[in-house]
mmCIF file of C-alpha atoms and ligand atoms in Angstrom:
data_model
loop_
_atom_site.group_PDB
_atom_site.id
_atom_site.type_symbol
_atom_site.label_atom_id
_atom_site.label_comp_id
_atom_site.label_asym_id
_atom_site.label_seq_id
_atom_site.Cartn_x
_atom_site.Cartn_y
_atom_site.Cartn_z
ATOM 1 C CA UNK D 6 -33.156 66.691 -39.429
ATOM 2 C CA UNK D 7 -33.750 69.370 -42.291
ATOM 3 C CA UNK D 8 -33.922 68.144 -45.691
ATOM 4 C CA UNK D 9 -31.091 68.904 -48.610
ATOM 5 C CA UNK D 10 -32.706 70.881 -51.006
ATOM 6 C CA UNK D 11 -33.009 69.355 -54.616
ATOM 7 C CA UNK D 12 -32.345 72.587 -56.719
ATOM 8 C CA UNK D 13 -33.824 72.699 -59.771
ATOM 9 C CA UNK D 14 -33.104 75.896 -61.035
ATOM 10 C CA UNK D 15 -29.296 75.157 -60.768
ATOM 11 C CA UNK D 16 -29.919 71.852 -62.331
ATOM 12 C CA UNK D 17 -32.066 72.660 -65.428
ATOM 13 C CA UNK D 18 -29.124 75.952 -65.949
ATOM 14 C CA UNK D 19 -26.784 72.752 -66.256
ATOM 15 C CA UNK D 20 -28.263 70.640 -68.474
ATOM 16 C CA UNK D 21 -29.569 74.179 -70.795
ATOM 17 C CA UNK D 22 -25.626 74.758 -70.789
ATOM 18 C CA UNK D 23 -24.790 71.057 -72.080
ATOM 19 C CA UNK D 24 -27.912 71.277 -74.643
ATOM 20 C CA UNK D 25 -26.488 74.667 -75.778
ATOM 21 C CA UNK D 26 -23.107 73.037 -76.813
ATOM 22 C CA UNK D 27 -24.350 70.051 -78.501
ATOM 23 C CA UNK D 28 -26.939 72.451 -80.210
ATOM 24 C CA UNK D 29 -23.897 74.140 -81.344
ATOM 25 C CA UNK D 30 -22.690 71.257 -82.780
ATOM 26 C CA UNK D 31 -25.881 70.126 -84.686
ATOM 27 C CA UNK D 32 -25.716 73.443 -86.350
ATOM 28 C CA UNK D 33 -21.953 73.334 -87.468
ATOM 29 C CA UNK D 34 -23.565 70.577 -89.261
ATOM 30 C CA UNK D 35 -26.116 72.487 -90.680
ATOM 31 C CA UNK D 36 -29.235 71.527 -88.399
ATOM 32 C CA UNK D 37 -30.740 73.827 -86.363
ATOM 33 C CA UNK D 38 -33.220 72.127 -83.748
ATOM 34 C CA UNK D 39 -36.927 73.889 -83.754
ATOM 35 C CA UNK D 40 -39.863 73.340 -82.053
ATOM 36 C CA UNK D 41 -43.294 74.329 -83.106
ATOM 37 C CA UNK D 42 -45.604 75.146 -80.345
ATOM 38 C CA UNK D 43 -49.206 75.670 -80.815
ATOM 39 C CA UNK D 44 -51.161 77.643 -78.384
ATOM 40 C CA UNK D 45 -55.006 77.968 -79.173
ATOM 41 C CA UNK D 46 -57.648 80.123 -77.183
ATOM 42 C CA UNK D 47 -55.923 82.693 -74.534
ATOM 43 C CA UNK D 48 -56.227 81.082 -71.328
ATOM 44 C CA UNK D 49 -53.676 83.215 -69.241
ATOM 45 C CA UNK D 50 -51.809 80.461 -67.469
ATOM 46 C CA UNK D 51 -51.207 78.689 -71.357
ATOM 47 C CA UNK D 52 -49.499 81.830 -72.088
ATOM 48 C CA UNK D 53 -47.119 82.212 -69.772
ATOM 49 C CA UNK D 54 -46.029 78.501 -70.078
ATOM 50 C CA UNK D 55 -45.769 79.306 -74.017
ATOM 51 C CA UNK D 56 -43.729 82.134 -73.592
ATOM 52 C CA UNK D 57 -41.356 80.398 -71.074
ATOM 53 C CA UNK D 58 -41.106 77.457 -73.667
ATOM 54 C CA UNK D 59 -39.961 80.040 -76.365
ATOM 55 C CA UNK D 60 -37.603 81.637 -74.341
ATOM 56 C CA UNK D 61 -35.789 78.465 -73.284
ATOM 57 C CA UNK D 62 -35.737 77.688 -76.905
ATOM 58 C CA UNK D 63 -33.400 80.612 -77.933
ATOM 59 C CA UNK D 64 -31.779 80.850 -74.996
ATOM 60 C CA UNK D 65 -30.043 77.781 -76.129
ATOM 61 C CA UNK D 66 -29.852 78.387 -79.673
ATOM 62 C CA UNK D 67 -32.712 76.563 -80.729
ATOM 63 C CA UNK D 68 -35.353 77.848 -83.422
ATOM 64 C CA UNK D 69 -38.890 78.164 -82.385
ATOM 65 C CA UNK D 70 -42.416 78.547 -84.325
ATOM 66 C CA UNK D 71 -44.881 80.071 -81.924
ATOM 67 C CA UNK D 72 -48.325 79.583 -83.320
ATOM 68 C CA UNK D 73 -51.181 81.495 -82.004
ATOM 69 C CA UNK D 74 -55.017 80.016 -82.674
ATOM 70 C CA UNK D 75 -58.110 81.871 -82.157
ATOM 71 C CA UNK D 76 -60.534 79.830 -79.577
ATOM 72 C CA UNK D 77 -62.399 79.418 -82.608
ATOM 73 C CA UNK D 78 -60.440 77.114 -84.649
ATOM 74 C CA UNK D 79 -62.006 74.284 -86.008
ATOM 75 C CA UNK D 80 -60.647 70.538 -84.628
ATOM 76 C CA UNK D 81 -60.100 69.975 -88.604
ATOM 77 C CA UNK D 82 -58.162 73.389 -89.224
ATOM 78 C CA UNK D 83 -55.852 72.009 -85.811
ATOM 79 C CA UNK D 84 -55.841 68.681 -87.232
ATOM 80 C CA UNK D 85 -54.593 70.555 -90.678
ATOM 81 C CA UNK D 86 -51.749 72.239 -89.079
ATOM 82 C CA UNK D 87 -50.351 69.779 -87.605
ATOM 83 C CA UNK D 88 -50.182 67.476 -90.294
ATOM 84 C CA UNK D 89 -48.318 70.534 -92.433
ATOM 85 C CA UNK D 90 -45.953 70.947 -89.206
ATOM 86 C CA UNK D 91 -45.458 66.457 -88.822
ATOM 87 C CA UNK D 92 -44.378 66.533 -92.815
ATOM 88 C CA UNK D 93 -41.711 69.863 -92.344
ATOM 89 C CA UNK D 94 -38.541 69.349 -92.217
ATOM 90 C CA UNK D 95 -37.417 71.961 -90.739
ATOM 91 C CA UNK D 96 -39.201 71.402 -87.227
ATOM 92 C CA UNK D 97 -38.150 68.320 -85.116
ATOM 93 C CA UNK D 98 -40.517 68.884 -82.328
ATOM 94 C CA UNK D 99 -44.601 70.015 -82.439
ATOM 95 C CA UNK D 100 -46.216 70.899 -78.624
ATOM 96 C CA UNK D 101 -49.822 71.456 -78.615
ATOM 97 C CA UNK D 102 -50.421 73.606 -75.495
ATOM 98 C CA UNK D 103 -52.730 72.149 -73.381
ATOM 99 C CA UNK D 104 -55.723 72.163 -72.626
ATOM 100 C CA UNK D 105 -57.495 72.894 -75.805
ATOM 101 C CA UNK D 106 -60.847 74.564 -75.699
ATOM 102 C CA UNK D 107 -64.122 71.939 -75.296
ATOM 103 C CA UNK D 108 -64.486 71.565 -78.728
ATOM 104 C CA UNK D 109 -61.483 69.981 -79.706
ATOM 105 C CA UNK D 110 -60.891 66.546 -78.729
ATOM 106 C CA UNK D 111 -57.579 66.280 -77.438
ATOM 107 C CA UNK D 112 -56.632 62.803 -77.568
ATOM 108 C CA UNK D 113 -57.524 62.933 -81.654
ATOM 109 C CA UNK D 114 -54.929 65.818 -81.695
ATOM 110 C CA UNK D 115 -51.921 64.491 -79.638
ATOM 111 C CA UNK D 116 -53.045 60.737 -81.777
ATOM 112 C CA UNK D 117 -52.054 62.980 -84.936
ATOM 113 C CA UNK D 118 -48.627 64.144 -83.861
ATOM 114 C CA UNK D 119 -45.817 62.117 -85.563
ATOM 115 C CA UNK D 120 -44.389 59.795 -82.905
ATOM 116 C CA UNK D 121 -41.053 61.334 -84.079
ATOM 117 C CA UNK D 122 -41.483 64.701 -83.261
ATOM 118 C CA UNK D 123 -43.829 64.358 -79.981
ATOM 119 C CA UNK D 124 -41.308 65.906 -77.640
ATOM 120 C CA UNK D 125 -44.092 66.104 -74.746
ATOM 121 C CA UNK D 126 -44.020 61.982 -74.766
ATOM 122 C CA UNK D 127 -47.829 62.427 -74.676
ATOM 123 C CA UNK D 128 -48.811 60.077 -78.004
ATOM 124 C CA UNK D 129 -49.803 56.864 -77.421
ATOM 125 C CA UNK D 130 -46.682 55.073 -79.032
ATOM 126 C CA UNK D 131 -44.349 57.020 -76.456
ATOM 127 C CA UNK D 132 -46.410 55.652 -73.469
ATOM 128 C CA UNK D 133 -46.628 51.955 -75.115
ATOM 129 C CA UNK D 134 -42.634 52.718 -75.289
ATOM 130 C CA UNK D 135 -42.206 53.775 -71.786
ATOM 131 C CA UNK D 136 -44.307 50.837 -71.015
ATOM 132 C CA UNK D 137 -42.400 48.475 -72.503
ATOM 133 C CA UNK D 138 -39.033 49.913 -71.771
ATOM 134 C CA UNK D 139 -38.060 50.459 -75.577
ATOM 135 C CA UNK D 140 -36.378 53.905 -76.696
ATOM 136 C CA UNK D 141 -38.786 56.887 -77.143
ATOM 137 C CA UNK D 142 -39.503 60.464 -75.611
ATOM 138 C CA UNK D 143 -40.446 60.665 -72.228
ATOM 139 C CA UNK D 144 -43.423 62.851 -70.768
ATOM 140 C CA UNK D 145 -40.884 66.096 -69.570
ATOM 141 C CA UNK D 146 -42.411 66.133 -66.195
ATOM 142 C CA UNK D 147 -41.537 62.671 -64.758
ATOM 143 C CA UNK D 148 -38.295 62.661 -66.486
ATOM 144 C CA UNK D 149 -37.058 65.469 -65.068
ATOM 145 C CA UNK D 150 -38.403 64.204 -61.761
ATOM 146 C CA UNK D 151 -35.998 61.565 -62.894
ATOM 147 C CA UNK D 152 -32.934 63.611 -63.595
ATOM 148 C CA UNK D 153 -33.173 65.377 -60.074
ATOM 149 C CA UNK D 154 -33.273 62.000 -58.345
ATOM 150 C CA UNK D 155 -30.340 60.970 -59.847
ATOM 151 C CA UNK D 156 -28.587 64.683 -59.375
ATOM 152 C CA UNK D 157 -28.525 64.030 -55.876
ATOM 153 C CA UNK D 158 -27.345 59.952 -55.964
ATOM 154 C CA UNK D 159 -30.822 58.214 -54.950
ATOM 155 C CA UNK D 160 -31.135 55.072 -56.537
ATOM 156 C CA UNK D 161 -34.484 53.991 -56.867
ATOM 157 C CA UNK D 162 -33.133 50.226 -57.471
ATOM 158 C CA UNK D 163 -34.840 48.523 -54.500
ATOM 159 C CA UNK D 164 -36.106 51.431 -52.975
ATOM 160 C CA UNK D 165 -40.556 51.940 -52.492
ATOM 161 C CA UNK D 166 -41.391 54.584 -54.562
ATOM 162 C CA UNK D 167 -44.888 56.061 -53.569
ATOM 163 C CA UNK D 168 -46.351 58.294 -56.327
ATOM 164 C CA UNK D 169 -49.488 60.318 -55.593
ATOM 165 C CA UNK D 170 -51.437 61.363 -58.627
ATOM 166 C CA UNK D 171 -52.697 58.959 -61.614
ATOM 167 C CA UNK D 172 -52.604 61.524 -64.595
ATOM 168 C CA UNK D 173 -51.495 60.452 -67.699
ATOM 169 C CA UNK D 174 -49.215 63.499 -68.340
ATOM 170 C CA UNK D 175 -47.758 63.073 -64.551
ATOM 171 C CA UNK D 176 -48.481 59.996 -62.304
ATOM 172 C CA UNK D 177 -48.426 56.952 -64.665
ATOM 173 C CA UNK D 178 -45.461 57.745 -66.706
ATOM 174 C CA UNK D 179 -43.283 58.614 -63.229
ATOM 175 C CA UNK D 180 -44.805 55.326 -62.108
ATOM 176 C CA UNK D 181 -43.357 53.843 -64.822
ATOM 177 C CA UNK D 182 -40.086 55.499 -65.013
ATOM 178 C CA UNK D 183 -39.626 54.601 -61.555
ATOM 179 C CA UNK D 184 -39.986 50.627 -61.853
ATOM 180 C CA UNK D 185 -37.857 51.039 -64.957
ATOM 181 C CA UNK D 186 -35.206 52.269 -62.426
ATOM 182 C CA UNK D 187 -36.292 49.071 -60.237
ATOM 183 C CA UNK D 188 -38.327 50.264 -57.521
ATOM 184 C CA UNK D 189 -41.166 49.162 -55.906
ATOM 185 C CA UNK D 190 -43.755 51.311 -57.108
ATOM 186 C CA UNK D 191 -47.362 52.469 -55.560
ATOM 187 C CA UNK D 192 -49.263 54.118 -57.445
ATOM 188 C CA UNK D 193 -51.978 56.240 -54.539
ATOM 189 C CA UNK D 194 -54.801 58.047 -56.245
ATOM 190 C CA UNK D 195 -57.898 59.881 -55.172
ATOM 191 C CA UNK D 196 -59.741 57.219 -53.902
ATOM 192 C CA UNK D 197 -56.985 55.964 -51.900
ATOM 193 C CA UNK D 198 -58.313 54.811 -48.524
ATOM 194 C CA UNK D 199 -55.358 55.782 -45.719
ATOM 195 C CA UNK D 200 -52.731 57.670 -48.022
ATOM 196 C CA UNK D 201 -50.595 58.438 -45.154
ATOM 197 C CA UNK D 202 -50.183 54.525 -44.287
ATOM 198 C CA UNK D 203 -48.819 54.307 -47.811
ATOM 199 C CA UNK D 204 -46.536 57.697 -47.930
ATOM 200 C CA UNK D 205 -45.057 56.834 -44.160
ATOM 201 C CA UNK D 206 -43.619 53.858 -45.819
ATOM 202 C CA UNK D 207 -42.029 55.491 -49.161
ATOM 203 C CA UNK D 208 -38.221 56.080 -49.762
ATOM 204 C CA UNK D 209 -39.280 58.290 -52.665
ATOM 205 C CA UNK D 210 -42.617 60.267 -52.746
ATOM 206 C CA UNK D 211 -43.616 61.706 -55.586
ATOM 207 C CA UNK D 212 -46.764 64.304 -55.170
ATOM 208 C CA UNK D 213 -48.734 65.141 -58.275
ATOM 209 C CA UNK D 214 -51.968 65.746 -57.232
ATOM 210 C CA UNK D 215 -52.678 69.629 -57.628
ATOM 211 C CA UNK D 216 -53.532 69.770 -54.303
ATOM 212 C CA UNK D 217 -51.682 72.234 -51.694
ATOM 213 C CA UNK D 218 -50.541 70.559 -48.221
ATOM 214 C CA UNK D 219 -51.894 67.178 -49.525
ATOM 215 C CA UNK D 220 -48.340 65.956 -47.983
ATOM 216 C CA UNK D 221 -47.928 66.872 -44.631
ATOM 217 C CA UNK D 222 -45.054 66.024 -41.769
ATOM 218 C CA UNK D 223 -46.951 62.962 -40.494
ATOM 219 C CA UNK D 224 -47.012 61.509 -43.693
ATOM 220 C CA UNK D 225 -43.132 60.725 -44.497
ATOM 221 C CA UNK D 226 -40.746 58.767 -43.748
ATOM 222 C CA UNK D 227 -37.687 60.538 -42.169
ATOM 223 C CA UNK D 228 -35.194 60.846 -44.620
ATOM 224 C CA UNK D 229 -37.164 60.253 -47.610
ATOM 225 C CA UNK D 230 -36.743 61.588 -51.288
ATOM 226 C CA UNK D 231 -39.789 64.054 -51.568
ATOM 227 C CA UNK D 232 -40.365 65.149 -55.500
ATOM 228 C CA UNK D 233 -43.203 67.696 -55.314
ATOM 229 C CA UNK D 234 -44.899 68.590 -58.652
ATOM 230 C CA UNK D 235 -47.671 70.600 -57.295
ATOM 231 C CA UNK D 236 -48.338 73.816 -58.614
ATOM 232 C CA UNK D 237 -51.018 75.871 -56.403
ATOM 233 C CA UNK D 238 -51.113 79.056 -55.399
ATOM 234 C CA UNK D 239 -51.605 79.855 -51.464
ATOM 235 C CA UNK D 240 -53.924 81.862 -49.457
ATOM 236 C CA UNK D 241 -51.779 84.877 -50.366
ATOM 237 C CA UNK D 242 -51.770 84.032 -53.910
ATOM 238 C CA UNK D 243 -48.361 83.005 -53.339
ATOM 239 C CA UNK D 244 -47.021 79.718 -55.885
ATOM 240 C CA UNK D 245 -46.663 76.470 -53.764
ATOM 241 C CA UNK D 246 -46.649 72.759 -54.181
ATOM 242 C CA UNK D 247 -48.507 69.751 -52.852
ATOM 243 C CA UNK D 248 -46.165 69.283 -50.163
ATOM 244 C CA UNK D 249 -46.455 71.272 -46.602
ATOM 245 C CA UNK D 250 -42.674 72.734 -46.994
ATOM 246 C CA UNK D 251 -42.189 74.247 -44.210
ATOM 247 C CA UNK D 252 -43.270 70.997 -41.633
ATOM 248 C CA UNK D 253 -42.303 67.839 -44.546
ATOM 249 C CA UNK D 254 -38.116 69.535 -44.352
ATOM 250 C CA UNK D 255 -38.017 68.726 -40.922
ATOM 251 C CA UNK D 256 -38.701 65.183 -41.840
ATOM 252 C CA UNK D 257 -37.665 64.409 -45.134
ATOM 253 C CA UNK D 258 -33.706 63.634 -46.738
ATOM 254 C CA UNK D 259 -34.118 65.380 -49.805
ATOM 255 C CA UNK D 260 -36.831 67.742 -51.020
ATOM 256 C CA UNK D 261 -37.800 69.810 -54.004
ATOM 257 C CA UNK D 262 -38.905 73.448 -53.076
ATOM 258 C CA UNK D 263 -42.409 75.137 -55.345
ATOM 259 C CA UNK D 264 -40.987 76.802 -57.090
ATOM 260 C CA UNK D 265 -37.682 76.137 -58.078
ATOM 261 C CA UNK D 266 -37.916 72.436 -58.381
ATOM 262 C CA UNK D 267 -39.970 70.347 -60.938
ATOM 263 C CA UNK D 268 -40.663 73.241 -63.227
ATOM 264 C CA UNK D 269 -37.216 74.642 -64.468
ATOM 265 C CA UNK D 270 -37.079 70.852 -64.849
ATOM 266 C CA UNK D 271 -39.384 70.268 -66.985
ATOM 267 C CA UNK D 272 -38.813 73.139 -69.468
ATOM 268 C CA UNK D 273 -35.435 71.532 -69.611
ATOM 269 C CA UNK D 274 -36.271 67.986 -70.513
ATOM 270 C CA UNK D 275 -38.267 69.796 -73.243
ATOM 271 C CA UNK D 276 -35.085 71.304 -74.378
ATOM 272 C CA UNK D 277 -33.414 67.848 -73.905
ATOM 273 C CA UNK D 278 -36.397 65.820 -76.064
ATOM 274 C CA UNK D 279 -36.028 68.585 -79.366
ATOM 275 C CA UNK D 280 -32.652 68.369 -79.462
ATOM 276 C CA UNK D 281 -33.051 64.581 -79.370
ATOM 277 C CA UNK D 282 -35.623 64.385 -81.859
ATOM 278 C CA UNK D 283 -33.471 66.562 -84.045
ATOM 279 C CA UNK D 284 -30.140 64.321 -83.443
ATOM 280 C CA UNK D 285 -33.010 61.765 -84.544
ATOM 281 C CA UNK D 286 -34.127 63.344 -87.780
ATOM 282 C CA UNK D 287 -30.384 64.198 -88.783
ATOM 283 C CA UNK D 288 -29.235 60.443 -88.175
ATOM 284 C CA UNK D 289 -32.414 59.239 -90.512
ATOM 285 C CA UNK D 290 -31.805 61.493 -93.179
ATOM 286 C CA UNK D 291 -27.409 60.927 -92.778
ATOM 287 C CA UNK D 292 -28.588 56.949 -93.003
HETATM 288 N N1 LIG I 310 -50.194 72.125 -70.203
HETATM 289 C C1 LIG I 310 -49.695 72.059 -68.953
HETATM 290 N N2 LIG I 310 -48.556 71.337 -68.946
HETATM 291 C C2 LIG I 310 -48.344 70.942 -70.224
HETATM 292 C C3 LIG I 310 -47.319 70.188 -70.851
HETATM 293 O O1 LIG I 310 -46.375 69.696 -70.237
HETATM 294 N N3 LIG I 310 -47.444 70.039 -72.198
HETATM 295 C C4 LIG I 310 -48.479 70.544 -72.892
HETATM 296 N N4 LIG I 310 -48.526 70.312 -74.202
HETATM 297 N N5 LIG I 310 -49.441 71.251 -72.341
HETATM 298 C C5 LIG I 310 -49.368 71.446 -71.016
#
């Protein structure tokens, strides 16, 4: 059996093309969603993830605020900005690239954000949200994990949903998406004795470890749901997941191909949270 590929370039161009429209909309009305990104030192890899958030933002119609930080601002100075950017009206979502350099503690900084415009779903009243099921943005990673599931018709409702990674930008909000949807979850980690006697048994396997061919053949089920949001580069310097492709397609029912899969997603649900939080801001100030 060879796998159905989960596209997620074709998906994210979908929901960019929906989010353009009701963009559209929001600014007949006057509102134009923006998101303020802040990007501080100049570690390469930051950059090209800023750039490609900027991008998507005009490429549906949204405003964005690109600011640039020397490595040498001060955790106060960040704290500053972000306080000017939470009290702005005029910007509906704030993303603080990550990581930050060693002298700024990143948990005070995300704790700053306004819970209203924390479109990355990283402050800790989104996660206490996700966690108790109430309304609030979802880490953009997981959810589009999410969206491709359901793209394709898998139902997680009674299904085992293995997910490989503990992170608290990755594997514990999927985890928790995932029993939202009513699966049976397992959460498999590092120190996970036997991970293969776990991922032979899922129906949906999430990878997020960071970890190239962590997920190989042996290890799934045949016919499973394989989400892989690994991001490695080969021997050849070549971009691929966690998951063996080539040998886990043979096995698996659906699978998500590095790249092409999680990441368009996730720049999308990005997209998807701003316009949100704008929709948001425009209802509180209507009401
Ligand atoms: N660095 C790598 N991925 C992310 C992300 O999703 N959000 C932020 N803020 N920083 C990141």
């Amino acid at each position: 059996m060879t796998a159905r590929l989960i596209d997620g370039n074709a998906l994210a161009r979908s929901i960019r093309d929906e989010i353009t429209s009701r963009v559209q909309g929001l600014r007949a009305s006057g509102v134009q969603p923006a998101l303020a990104v802040i990007l501080v030192g100049d570690d390469p890899a930051s950059q090209v993830y800023v750039r490609h958030k900027v991008a998507d933002c005009e490429s549906v119609g949204m405003r964005s605020i690109l600011e640039r930080q020397p490595t040498s601002l001060s955790e106060a100075a960040l704290l500053a900005r972000i306080h000017a950017l939470n009290t702005d009206p005029g910007v509906h979502g704030i993303l603080v690239q990550l990581p930050l350099p060693a002298h700024i503690d990143a948990g005070k900084v995300i704790a700053a954000l306004s819970p209203a415009k924390d479109v990355d779903g990283f402050h800790v009243q989104s996660a206490g949200a996700l966690m108790l099921g109430q309304p609030g943005f979802r880490p953009c990673t997981p959810y589009g994990c999410m969206r491709m599931l359901q793209s394709v018709g898998v139902d997680p409702r009674g299904r085992h949903a293995v997910v490989v990674g503990r992170s608290n930008i990755v594997g514990k909000p999927m985890a928790m998406m995932l029993l939202q949807a009513h699966a049976t979850v397992t959460v498999c980690h590092s120190a996970t004795a036997d991970l293969g006697a776990f991922t032979r048994t899922a129906d949906i396997l999430v990878a997020a470890v960071g970890r190239r061919n962590t997920i190989t053949a042996a290890m799934v089920k045949p016919g499973a749901a394989v989400i892989d949001v690994g991001m490695n580069r080969d021997d050849a310097g070549k971009l691929c997941g966690d998951v063996d492709f080539a040998g886990v397609r043979e096995v698996a029912g659906w699978i998500t191909p590095v790249p092409g899969g999680v990441g368009p997603m996730t720049r999308a649900m990005l997209l998807a949270n701003t316009l949100d939080a704008a929709q948001a801001a425009q209802a509180r100030s209507a009401g």
